[in-house]
Each structure stands twice: as structure tokens, then as C-alpha cells.
Amino acid sequence: MQPRSECPINAAVEVLGDRWSLLVLRDVIFGDRRYFRALLTGSIEGIASNILADRLVRLVEAGLLTRGTAARGQRARYSLTEAGIQTLPIIYALGNWGLDWLPGSGELRVRQQLMRAEGPRFVEDLMDELRVRHLDAPPKPRDGPGPLERLAAAYAAAQTREGDAKP
């Protein structure tokens, strides 16, 4: 894809600036949704199948995702590339802006709140964990649960609290 100008901001916006691309990446990163059907049915925003198919093609063409080969009748698995993993700080910054300036449910804000509370080191550790999961990098030794496990636990706890609070 040739950008309209040589401005790096324009180039990034042309890849990431549509309504759905960052949400697809969010779901791959935080939801570990790596198959078309999981991305489609797991979309809380209700992405249409034709839009999802288009965004997956665009993200692969832009070098943010790879599409695994699949024999006829099998599902193709999508994986983040290093460029895709490097979108995490962008998603983190957007999430922080959303926490500060927009309303939302506690359940859907909890992961961002945890990342903000833990800070940049947590984001780096999360990127390392994504490299293990998507790029087959060797895991780094750690004490206790990793970032993805901690984010999933925070989200599950928030869902339980939200469920308990409803009449």
C-alpha cells in the first residue's frame, strides 16, 4: 500500500486509522482470538463478517498480521508480527485517553486500568509474552503469573463483580 504522502503519521493512519483495525488487533492481543470465527463472534462491537475479512486482509498486507496456511476446509490462524506487537503502545495510549475522557463500564475498563497502574514495564512484559505466543520467541523467566494471565484474571473478576451488581 502506497501512502498518500511521505509523512509517517499519515502512513500510520492509513494502516490503523479506520474504524475496525485497532479493534481487531485489540482482540488478537487481549482476547487471543486468532481465527476468523473467534474474531467475528467475540467482537463486542459487532463487526460484520465482510468488514472483518477486509480488515484481516489489510492487516496482513500491511505486515501487522500473518495468515497461516490452511488446507481446504481448515481454519487459518492469524499471528501478530513484530510490527503488530509494536502497536501495543499505541493501543495502550488510546486506552489511557479513553479512561480519562470517555465513560465506560468497569468490566471493559479494568484491563486498561491494570496496565496503567502497572506502567510501561508491564506493557514491555506483555509485548515479550506476545512474542512468545505469536513469534515463537523463547519465554523469559518470571515469578508468578504473566501479563496476559493477570489481564484475564482482572477481566474475569470484573465480570463477576458486574454480574453480582446487576439485579
mmCIF file of C-alpha atoms in Angstrom:
data_model
loop_
_atom_site.group_PDB
_atom_site.id
_atom_site.type_symbol
_atom_site.label_atom_id
_atom_site.label_comp_id
_atom_site.label_asym_id
_atom_site.label_seq_id
_atom_site.Cartn_x
_atom_site.Cartn_y
_atom_site.Cartn_z
ATOM 1 C CA MET A 1 0.000 0.000 0.000
ATOM 2 C CA GLN A 2 1.425 3.379 -1.016
ATOM 3 C CA PRO A 3 0.637 6.156 1.470
ATOM 4 C CA ARG A 4 -0.754 9.449 0.183
ATOM 5 C CA SER A 5 2.315 11.288 1.456
ATOM 6 C CA GLU A 6 5.666 10.513 2.985
ATOM 7 C CA CYS A 7 4.509 11.754 6.400
ATOM 8 C CA PRO A 8 4.920 8.923 8.968
ATOM 9 C CA ILE A 9 1.735 9.961 10.783
ATOM 10 C CA ASN A 10 -0.229 9.743 7.544
ATOM 11 C CA ALA A 11 1.273 6.339 6.767
ATOM 12 C CA ALA A 12 0.295 5.019 10.210
ATOM 13 C CA VAL A 13 -3.211 6.472 9.970
ATOM 14 C CA GLU A 14 -3.723 4.855 6.581
ATOM 15 C CA VAL A 15 -2.993 1.455 8.133
ATOM 16 C CA LEU A 16 -4.537 1.886 11.579
ATOM 17 C CA GLY A 17 -6.960 4.782 11.271
ATOM 18 C CA ASP A 18 -10.117 3.063 10.090
ATOM 19 C CA ARG A 19 -12.966 2.146 12.392
ATOM 20 C CA TRP A 20 -12.015 -1.524 12.891
ATOM 21 C CA SER A 21 -8.279 -2.263 12.506
ATOM 22 C CA LEU A 22 -7.209 -1.394 16.050
ATOM 23 C CA LEU A 23 -10.206 -3.282 17.457
ATOM 24 C CA VAL A 24 -9.209 -6.398 15.517
ATOM 25 C CA LEU A 25 -5.659 -6.040 16.844
ATOM 26 C CA ARG A 26 -7.056 -5.498 20.362
ATOM 27 C CA ASP A 27 -8.987 -8.757 20.120
ATOM 28 C CA VAL A 28 -5.951 -10.666 18.831
ATOM 29 C CA ILE A 29 -3.758 -9.207 21.591
ATOM 30 C CA PHE A 30 -6.031 -9.311 24.630
ATOM 31 C CA GLY A 31 -8.553 -11.963 23.644
ATOM 32 C CA ASP A 32 -6.084 -14.284 21.892
ATOM 33 C CA ARG A 33 -8.637 -14.565 19.109
ATOM 34 C CA ARG A 34 -6.578 -15.828 16.212
ATOM 35 C CA TYR A 35 -9.199 -17.381 13.949
ATOM 36 C CA PHE A 36 -11.805 -15.629 11.813
ATOM 37 C CA ARG A 37 -14.790 -17.182 13.610
ATOM 38 C CA ALA A 38 -13.406 -16.309 17.070
ATOM 39 C CA LEU A 39 -12.808 -12.710 15.975
ATOM 40 C CA LEU A 40 -16.288 -12.479 14.472
ATOM 41 C CA THR A 41 -18.239 -13.991 17.363
ATOM 42 C CA GLY A 42 -16.065 -12.387 20.044
ATOM 43 C CA SER A 43 -16.441 -8.837 18.727
ATOM 44 C CA ILE A 44 -18.322 -6.856 21.371
ATOM 45 C CA GLU A 45 -18.760 -4.079 18.805
ATOM 46 C CA GLY A 46 -20.445 -6.472 16.356
ATOM 47 C CA ILE A 47 -18.132 -6.383 13.341
ATOM 48 C CA ALA A 48 -19.731 -7.692 10.145
ATOM 49 C CA SER A 49 -18.075 -10.698 8.501
ATOM 50 C CA ASN A 50 -17.277 -8.830 5.267
ATOM 51 C CA ILE A 51 -15.654 -5.978 7.215
ATOM 52 C CA LEU A 52 -13.634 -8.410 9.334
ATOM 53 C CA ALA A 53 -12.449 -10.278 6.232
ATOM 54 C CA ASP A 54 -11.403 -6.977 4.642
ATOM 55 C CA ARG A 55 -9.549 -5.775 7.759
ATOM 56 C CA LEU A 56 -7.709 -9.062 8.151
ATOM 57 C CA VAL A 57 -6.517 -8.826 4.536
ATOM 58 C CA ARG A 58 -5.442 -5.207 5.096
ATOM 59 C CA LEU A 59 -3.595 -6.029 8.315
ATOM 60 C CA VAL A 60 -1.785 -8.923 6.627
ATOM 61 C CA GLU A 61 -0.899 -6.735 3.626
ATOM 62 C CA ALA A 62 0.367 -4.007 5.975
ATOM 63 C CA GLY A 63 2.603 -6.534 7.746
ATOM 64 C CA LEU A 64 0.876 -6.408 11.149
ATOM 65 C CA LEU A 65 -0.507 -9.943 10.989
ATOM 66 C CA THR A 66 0.445 -13.133 9.215
ATOM 67 C CA ARG A 67 -2.091 -15.652 7.999
ATOM 68 C CA GLY A 68 -1.122 -19.251 8.485
ATOM 69 C CA THR A 69 -1.629 -21.644 5.618
ATOM 70 C CA ALA A 70 -4.693 -23.783 5.898
ATOM 71 C CA ALA A 71 -5.687 -26.735 3.787
ATOM 72 C CA ARG A 72 -9.124 -26.692 2.210
ATOM 73 C CA GLY A 73 -11.760 -26.866 4.924
ATOM 74 C CA GLN A 74 -9.323 -25.900 7.690
ATOM 75 C CA ARG A 75 -9.195 -22.621 9.561
ATOM 76 C CA ALA A 76 -6.306 -20.236 9.035
ATOM 77 C CA ARG A 77 -4.670 -18.890 12.176
ATOM 78 C CA TYR A 78 -3.582 -15.265 12.350
ATOM 79 C CA SER A 79 -0.474 -14.240 14.254
ATOM 80 C CA LEU A 80 0.958 -10.879 15.169
ATOM 81 C CA THR A 81 4.191 -9.815 13.521
ATOM 82 C CA GLU A 82 6.734 -7.672 15.344
ATOM 83 C CA ALA A 83 5.091 -4.644 13.708
ATOM 84 C CA GLY A 84 1.733 -5.825 15.064
ATOM 85 C CA ILE A 85 3.186 -6.283 18.553
ATOM 86 C CA GLN A 86 4.619 -2.763 18.313
ATOM 87 C CA THR A 87 1.041 -1.410 18.048
ATOM 88 C CA LEU A 88 0.532 -2.252 21.735
ATOM 89 C CA PRO A 89 1.949 1.074 22.991
ATOM 90 C CA ILE A 90 -0.439 2.858 20.586
ATOM 91 C CA ILE A 91 -3.395 0.836 21.867
ATOM 92 C CA TYR A 92 -2.206 1.487 25.434
ATOM 93 C CA ALA A 93 -2.053 5.261 24.818
ATOM 94 C CA LEU A 94 -5.512 5.279 23.217
ATOM 95 C CA GLY A 95 -6.894 3.282 26.142
ATOM 96 C CA ASN A 96 -5.424 5.731 28.636
ATOM 97 C CA TRP A 97 -7.028 8.615 26.764
ATOM 98 C CA GLY A 98 -10.335 6.728 26.822
ATOM 99 C CA LEU A 99 -10.061 6.153 30.577
ATOM 100 C CA ASP A 100 -9.518 9.866 31.141
ATOM 101 C CA TRP A 101 -12.086 11.324 28.780
ATOM 102 C CA LEU A 102 -14.857 8.839 27.995
ATOM 103 C CA PRO A 103 -17.344 6.873 30.095
ATOM 104 C CA GLY A 104 -17.457 3.086 30.015
ATOM 105 C CA SER A 105 -18.266 0.013 32.038
ATOM 106 C CA GLY A 106 -15.930 -1.058 34.801
ATOM 107 C CA GLU A 107 -15.777 -4.522 33.283
ATOM 108 C CA LEU A 108 -14.455 -3.204 29.971
ATOM 109 C CA ARG A 109 -12.088 -0.672 31.561
ATOM 110 C CA VAL A 110 -10.380 -2.999 34.040
ATOM 111 C CA ARG A 111 -7.611 -4.264 31.741
ATOM 112 C CA GLN A 112 -6.629 -0.733 30.811
ATOM 113 C CA GLN A 113 -6.689 0.306 34.461
ATOM 114 C CA LEU A 114 -4.383 -2.594 35.348
ATOM 115 C CA MET A 115 -1.954 -1.714 32.554
ATOM 116 C CA ARG A 116 -1.944 1.930 33.620
ATOM 117 C CA ALA A 117 -1.384 1.031 37.265
ATOM 118 C CA GLU A 118 1.481 -1.312 36.381
ATOM 119 C CA GLY A 119 3.060 1.125 33.923
ATOM 120 C CA PRO A 120 5.381 0.866 30.921
ATOM 121 C CA ARG A 121 7.315 -2.144 32.259
ATOM 122 C CA PHE A 122 4.077 -4.156 32.248
ATOM 123 C CA VAL A 123 3.457 -3.165 28.619
ATOM 124 C CA GLU A 124 7.008 -4.281 27.720
ATOM 125 C CA ASP A 125 6.476 -7.593 29.530
ATOM 126 C CA LEU A 126 3.189 -8.037 27.682
ATOM 127 C CA MET A 127 4.942 -7.417 24.367
ATOM 128 C CA ASP A 128 7.530 -10.066 25.316
ATOM 129 C CA GLU A 129 4.736 -12.514 26.109
ATOM 130 C CA LEU A 130 3.093 -11.780 22.751
ATOM 131 C CA ARG A 131 6.423 -12.517 21.043
ATOM 132 C CA VAL A 132 6.441 -15.938 22.731
ATOM 133 C CA ARG A 133 2.861 -16.646 21.686
ATOM 134 C CA HIS A 134 2.975 -15.274 18.132
ATOM 135 C CA LEU A 135 6.631 -15.337 17.050
ATOM 136 C CA ASP A 136 7.821 -18.438 18.918
ATOM 137 C CA ALA A 137 10.358 -16.421 20.914
ATOM 138 C CA PRO A 138 11.784 -18.185 23.954
ATOM 139 C CA PRO A 139 9.919 -17.319 27.151
ATOM 140 C CA LYS A 140 11.627 -15.141 29.717
ATOM 141 C CA PRO A 141 11.775 -16.465 33.273
ATOM 142 C CA ARG A 142 9.259 -14.879 35.613
ATOM 143 C CA ASP A 143 7.974 -15.204 39.117
ATOM 144 C CA GLY A 144 4.216 -15.538 39.228
ATOM 145 C CA PRO A 145 1.604 -15.075 36.537
ATOM 146 C CA GLY A 146 2.463 -13.279 33.306
ATOM 147 C CA PRO A 147 0.776 -10.140 31.972
ATOM 148 C CA LEU A 148 -1.802 -11.957 29.829
ATOM 149 C CA GLU A 149 -2.834 -14.159 32.749
ATOM 150 C CA ARG A 150 -3.080 -11.129 35.045
ATOM 151 C CA LEU A 151 -5.177 -9.211 32.498
ATOM 152 C CA ALA A 152 -7.501 -12.204 32.022
ATOM 153 C CA ALA A 153 -7.906 -12.597 35.788
ATOM 154 C CA ALA A 154 -8.700 -8.895 36.225
ATOM 155 C CA TYR A 155 -11.280 -9.060 33.420
ATOM 156 C CA ALA A 156 -12.883 -12.225 34.850
ATOM 157 C CA ALA A 157 -13.057 -10.669 38.329
ATOM 158 C CA ALA A 158 -14.676 -7.533 36.887
ATOM 159 C CA GLN A 159 -17.240 -9.640 35.019
ATOM 160 C CA THR A 160 -18.101 -11.400 38.268
ATOM 161 C CA ARG A 161 -18.439 -8.073 40.120
ATOM 162 C CA GLU A 162 -20.604 -6.612 37.342
ATOM 163 C CA GLY A 163 -22.773 -9.753 37.368
ATOM 164 C CA ASP A 164 -23.174 -9.591 41.144
ATOM 165 C CA ALA A 165 -24.174 -5.921 40.942
ATOM 166 C CA LYS A 166 -26.978 -6.491 38.429
ATOM 167 C CA PRO A 167 -30.483 -7.099 39.822
#
